[in-house]
PDB file of C-alpha atoms in Angstrom:
ATOM      1  CA  MET U   1     -23.967 -10.877  10.266  1.00 38.00           C
ATOM      2  CA  GLN U   2     -20.394 -12.309  10.722  1.00 46.00           C
ATOM      3  CA  PHE U   3     -17.957 -10.772   8.365  1.00 54.00           C
ATOM      4  CA  PRO U   4     -15.082 -13.020   6.974  1.00 64.00           C
ATOM      5  CA  SER U   5     -11.847 -12.947   8.500  1.00 70.00           C
ATOM      6  CA  ASN U   6     -10.266 -10.977   5.205  1.00 74.00           C
ATOM      7  CA  ILE U   7     -12.467  -7.924   6.141  1.00 80.00           C
ATOM      8  CA  ILE U   8     -10.951  -7.730   9.530  1.00 82.00           C
ATOM      9  CA  VAL U   9      -7.375  -8.133   8.120  1.00 81.00           C
ATOM     10  CA  ALA U  10      -8.327  -5.250   5.354  1.00 83.00           C
ATOM     11  CA  VAL U  11      -9.519  -2.947   8.048  1.00 87.00           C
ATOM     12  CA  VAL U  12      -6.448  -3.544   9.943  1.00 87.00           C
ATOM     13  CA  ILE U  13      -4.102  -3.081   7.078  1.00 85.00           C
ATOM     14  CA  SER U  14      -6.058   0.316   6.027  1.00 88.00           C
ATOM     15  CA  ILE U  15      -5.790   1.692   9.496  1.00 91.00           C
ATOM     16  CA  ILE U  16      -1.761   1.162   9.341  1.00 89.00           C
ATOM     17  CA  CYS U  17      -1.851   2.521   5.791  1.00 87.00           C
ATOM     18  CA  ILE U  18      -3.778   5.748   6.918  1.00 90.00           C
ATOM     19  CA  LEU U  19      -1.833   6.153  10.219  1.00 91.00           C
ATOM     20  CA  ILE U  20       1.405   6.021   8.025  1.00 88.00           C
ATOM     21  CA  SER U  21       0.182   8.329   5.349  1.00 87.00           C
ATOM     22  CA  PHE U  22      -1.141  10.881   7.728  1.00 90.00           C
ATOM     23  CA  GLY U  23       2.124  10.749   9.992  1.00 89.00           C
ATOM     24  CA  LEU U  24       4.747  11.494   7.125  1.00 85.00           C
ATOM     25  CA  LYS U  25       6.016  15.195   7.075  1.00 85.00           C
ATOM     26  CA  LEU U  26       5.193  16.283   3.712  1.00 84.00           C
ATOM     27  CA  PRO U  27       5.137  19.622   2.219  1.00 85.00           C
ATOM     28  CA  ILE U  28       1.871  21.384   2.685  1.00 87.00           C
ATOM     29  CA  LYS U  29       1.022  21.455  -1.079  1.00 86.00           C
ATOM     30  CA  TYR U  30       1.360  17.564  -1.209  1.00 85.00           C
ATOM     31  CA  LYS U  31      -0.179  16.878   2.325  1.00 88.00           C
ATOM     32  CA  LYS U  32      -3.840  17.257   1.730  1.00 89.00           C
ATOM     33  CA  PRO U  33      -3.971  15.381  -1.905  1.00 89.00           C
ATOM     34  CA  PHE U  34      -1.615  12.496  -0.474  1.00 89.00           C
ATOM     35  CA  ARG U  35      -4.002  12.111   2.735  1.00 90.00           C
ATOM     36  CA  LEU U  36      -7.080  12.302   0.289  1.00 92.00           C
ATOM     37  CA  TYR U  37      -5.668   9.774  -1.908  1.00 91.00           C
ATOM     38  CA  SER U  38      -4.922   7.260   0.837  1.00 90.00           C
ATOM     39  CA  VAL U  39      -8.268   7.445   2.346  1.00 92.00           C
ATOM     40  CA  VAL U  40     -10.067   7.138  -0.824  1.00 93.00           C
ATOM     41  CA  ALA U  41      -7.997   4.275  -1.796  1.00 91.00           C
ATOM     42  CA  ASN U  42      -8.347   2.332   1.325  1.00 90.00           C
ATOM     43  CA  LEU U  43     -12.269   2.882   1.286  1.00 92.00           C
ATOM     44  CA  VAL U  44     -12.191   1.421  -2.277  1.00 91.00           C
ATOM     45  CA  PHE U  45     -10.133  -1.402  -1.024  1.00 88.00           C
ATOM     46  CA  ILE U  46     -12.672  -2.173   1.940  1.00 89.00           C
ATOM     47  CA  VAL U  47     -15.611  -1.733  -0.368  1.00 88.00           C
ATOM     48  CA  PHE U  48     -14.057  -4.120  -2.882  1.00 86.00           C
ATOM     49  CA  LEU U  49     -13.578  -6.668  -0.243  1.00 83.00           C
ATOM     50  CA  LEU U  50     -17.115  -6.325   1.164  1.00 83.00           C
ATOM     51  CA  GLY U  51     -18.832  -6.227  -1.988  1.00 81.00           C
ATOM     52  CA  PHE U  52     -16.965  -9.294  -3.324  1.00 77.00           C
ATOM     53  CA  SER U  53     -17.364 -11.193  -0.042  1.00 73.00           C
ATOM     54  CA  LEU U  54     -21.149 -10.405   0.125  1.00 73.00           C
ATOM     55  CA  PHE U  55     -22.431 -10.545  -3.523  1.00 71.00           C
ATOM     56  CA  PHE U  56     -19.951 -11.833  -5.971  1.00 65.00           C
ATOM     57  CA  LYS U  57     -18.817 -14.894  -4.125  1.00 60.00           C
ATOM     58  CA  THR U  58     -22.561 -16.376  -4.273  1.00 64.00           C
ATOM     59  CA  SER U  59     -23.436 -15.101  -7.756  1.00 63.00           C
ATOM     60  CA  LEU U  60     -20.003 -16.042  -9.676  1.00 61.00           C
ATOM     61  CA  PRO U  61     -18.377 -18.884  -7.597  1.00 62.00           C
ATOM     62  CA  ASN U  62     -16.200 -20.119 -10.573  1.00 66.00           C
ATOM     63  CA  GLN U  63     -15.873 -16.595 -12.609  1.00 67.00           C
ATOM     64  CA  GLY U  64     -15.266 -14.415  -9.738  1.00 68.00           C
ATOM     65  CA  ILE U  65     -11.724 -15.760  -8.832  1.00 71.00           C
ATOM     66  CA  SER U  66     -10.147 -13.883 -11.834  1.00 74.00           C
ATOM     67  CA  LEU U  67     -12.045 -10.710 -10.864  1.00 76.00           C
ATOM     68  CA  TYR U  68     -10.967 -11.035  -7.228  1.00 76.00           C
ATOM     69  CA  TYR U  69      -7.546 -11.901  -7.868  1.00 78.00           C
ATOM     70  CA  ASN U  70      -7.131  -8.773 -10.418  1.00 81.00           C
ATOM     71  CA  GLY U  71      -8.870  -6.682  -8.073  1.00 82.00           C
ATOM     72  CA  LEU U  72      -6.572  -7.527  -5.343  1.00 81.00           C
ATOM     73  CA  ALA U  73      -3.484  -6.852  -7.440  1.00 84.00           C
ATOM     74  CA  ALA U  74      -4.692  -3.563  -8.693  1.00 88.00           C
ATOM     75  CA  LEU U  75      -5.743  -2.467  -5.180  1.00 86.00           C
ATOM     76  CA  TYR U  76      -2.380  -3.403  -3.753  1.00 85.00           C
ATOM     77  CA  PHE U  77      -0.633  -1.244  -6.327  1.00 87.00           C
ATOM     78  CA  LEU U  78      -2.847   1.530  -5.590  1.00 88.00           C
ATOM     79  CA  LEU U  79      -2.210   1.312  -1.933  1.00 85.00           C
ATOM     80  CA  VAL U  80       1.175   0.558  -1.464  1.00 85.00           C
ATOM     81  CA  ILE U  81       3.330   1.955  -4.550  1.00 85.00           C
ATOM     82  CA  PRO U  82       2.546   5.854  -3.863  1.00 87.00           C
ATOM     83  CA  LEU U  83       3.317   5.146  -0.172  1.00 84.00           C
ATOM     84  CA  GLY U  84       6.639   3.589  -1.205  1.00 85.00           C
ATOM     85  CA  VAL U  85       7.634   6.185  -3.724  1.00 85.00           C
ATOM     86  CA  THR U  86       6.761   8.979  -1.083  1.00 86.00           C
ATOM     87  CA  LEU U  87       8.957   7.172   1.385  1.00 85.00           C
ATOM     88  CA  ILE U  88      11.721   6.634  -1.101  1.00 86.00           C
ATOM     89  CA  LEU U  89      11.451  10.655  -2.263  1.00 85.00           C
ATOM     90  CA  LEU U  90      11.526  11.497   1.602  1.00 86.00           C
ATOM     91  CA  PHE U  91      14.455   9.547   2.596  1.00 87.00           C
ATOM     92  CA  ARG U  92      16.188  10.855  -0.628  1.00 87.00           C
ATOM     93  CA  LYS U  93      15.495  14.432   0.474  1.00 86.00           C
ATOM     94  CA  PHE U  94      16.781  13.599   4.077  1.00 87.00           C
ATOM     95  CA  VAL U  95      19.908  11.942   2.934  1.00 85.00           C
ATOM     96  CA  MET U  96      20.708  14.761   0.350  1.00 83.00           C
ATOM     97  CA  ASN U  97      20.534  17.080   2.988  1.00 85.00           C
ATOM     98  CA  VAL U  98      22.861  15.393   5.570  1.00 83.00           C
ATOM     99  CA  ASP U  99      26.267  16.807   5.740  1.00 82.00           C
ATOM    100  CA  ILE U 100      28.395  13.846   4.043  1.00 79.00           C
ATOM    101  CA  TYR U 101      31.414  14.805   2.455  1.00 81.00           C
ATOM    102  CA  LEU U 102      31.354  11.832  -0.138  1.00 85.00           C
ATOM    103  CA  VAL U 103      28.906  12.862  -2.711  1.00 82.00           C
ATOM    104  CA  SER U 104      29.000   9.144  -4.158  1.00 87.00           C
ATOM    105  CA  LEU U 105      28.196   7.989  -0.541  1.00 88.00           C
ATOM    106  CA  LYS U 106      24.783   9.691  -0.714  1.00 86.00           C
ATOM    107  CA  TYR U 107      24.150   7.896  -3.884  1.00 87.00           C
ATOM    108  CA  VAL U 108      25.119   4.633  -2.754  1.00 89.00           C
ATOM    109  CA  ILE U 109      22.809   5.157   0.580  1.00 88.00           C
ATOM    110  CA  ASN U 110      19.933   6.330  -1.820  1.00 88.00           C
ATOM    111  CA  ILE U 111      20.347   3.240  -4.229  1.00 92.00           C
ATOM    112  CA  GLY U 112      20.573   0.900  -1.076  1.00 91.00           C
ATOM    113  CA  ALA U 113      17.112   2.464   0.393  1.00 89.00           C
ATOM    114  CA  ILE U 114      15.464   1.989  -2.864  1.00 90.00           C
ATOM    115  CA  VAL U 115      16.516  -1.639  -3.128  1.00 93.00           C
ATOM    116  CA  ILE U 116      15.596  -2.511   0.387  1.00 92.00           C
ATOM    117  CA  ILE U 117      12.108  -0.700   0.145  1.00 89.00           C
ATOM    118  CA  SER U 118      11.501  -2.166  -3.240  1.00 89.00           C
ATOM    119  CA  GLY U 119      12.150  -5.609  -1.856  1.00 92.00           C
ATOM    120  CA  ILE U 120       9.853  -4.956   1.214  1.00 90.00           C
ATOM    121  CA  ILE U 121       7.215  -3.856  -1.515  1.00 88.00           C
ATOM    122  CA  ALA U 122       7.645  -7.065  -3.592  1.00 89.00           C
ATOM    123  CA  LEU U 123       7.637  -9.239  -0.230  1.00 90.00           C
ATOM    124  CA  GLY U 124       4.551  -7.293   0.718  1.00 86.00           C
ATOM    125  CA  TYR U 125       2.682  -7.978  -2.586  1.00 86.00           C
ATOM    126  CA  ILE U 126       3.440 -12.001  -1.994  1.00 85.00           C
ATOM    127  CA  LEU U 127       2.247 -11.704   1.663  1.00 84.00           C
ATOM    128  CA  PHE U 128      -0.834  -9.428   0.795  1.00 81.00           C
ATOM    129  CA  MET U 129      -2.000 -12.019  -2.124  1.00 81.00           C
ATOM    130  CA  LEU U 130      -1.592 -15.031   0.006  1.00 81.00           C
ATOM    131  CA  THR U 131      -3.347 -13.287   2.807  1.00 77.00           C
ATOM    132  CA  PHE U 132      -6.424 -12.555   0.850  1.00 74.00           C
ATOM    133  CA  TYR U 133      -6.383 -14.857  -1.878  1.00 69.00           C
ATOM    134  CA  GLY U 134      -4.450 -17.986  -0.765  1.00 65.00           C
ATOM    135  CA  PHE U 135      -5.249 -18.488   2.965  1.00 58.00           C
ATOM    136  CA  ALA U 136      -8.635 -16.869   2.962  1.00 51.00           C
ATOM    137  CA  PRO U 137     -11.693 -19.224   3.620  1.00 47.00           C
TER     138      PRO U 137
END
């Protein structure tokens, strides 16, 4: 059986997301739950796309579009938002520990990082939806 191209892309995205989440230097208290969450969320993402590609596409050709779009939107937020928040918090901790004499500069750097990471997350949402919803066969 030949898998659709969106399944292959989903596996690549999941592998990248898991590698990033396993590479983060988190405190031991949060390391295992974050890694477990990352693996479970990525497995749910792959199972959703497999299930939709194999079962729902044939049984619900017109009604399934709304389910597919809403499922993708929810899974994007389940995959990316916790990772983005964790990256922001780790960057904030790093900046606050750096020896910068101007305290206001630390806050400017933090706000800049939050804006940049939020922009990347927003752009990622658009590209994610286009990849799986707009360009998928």
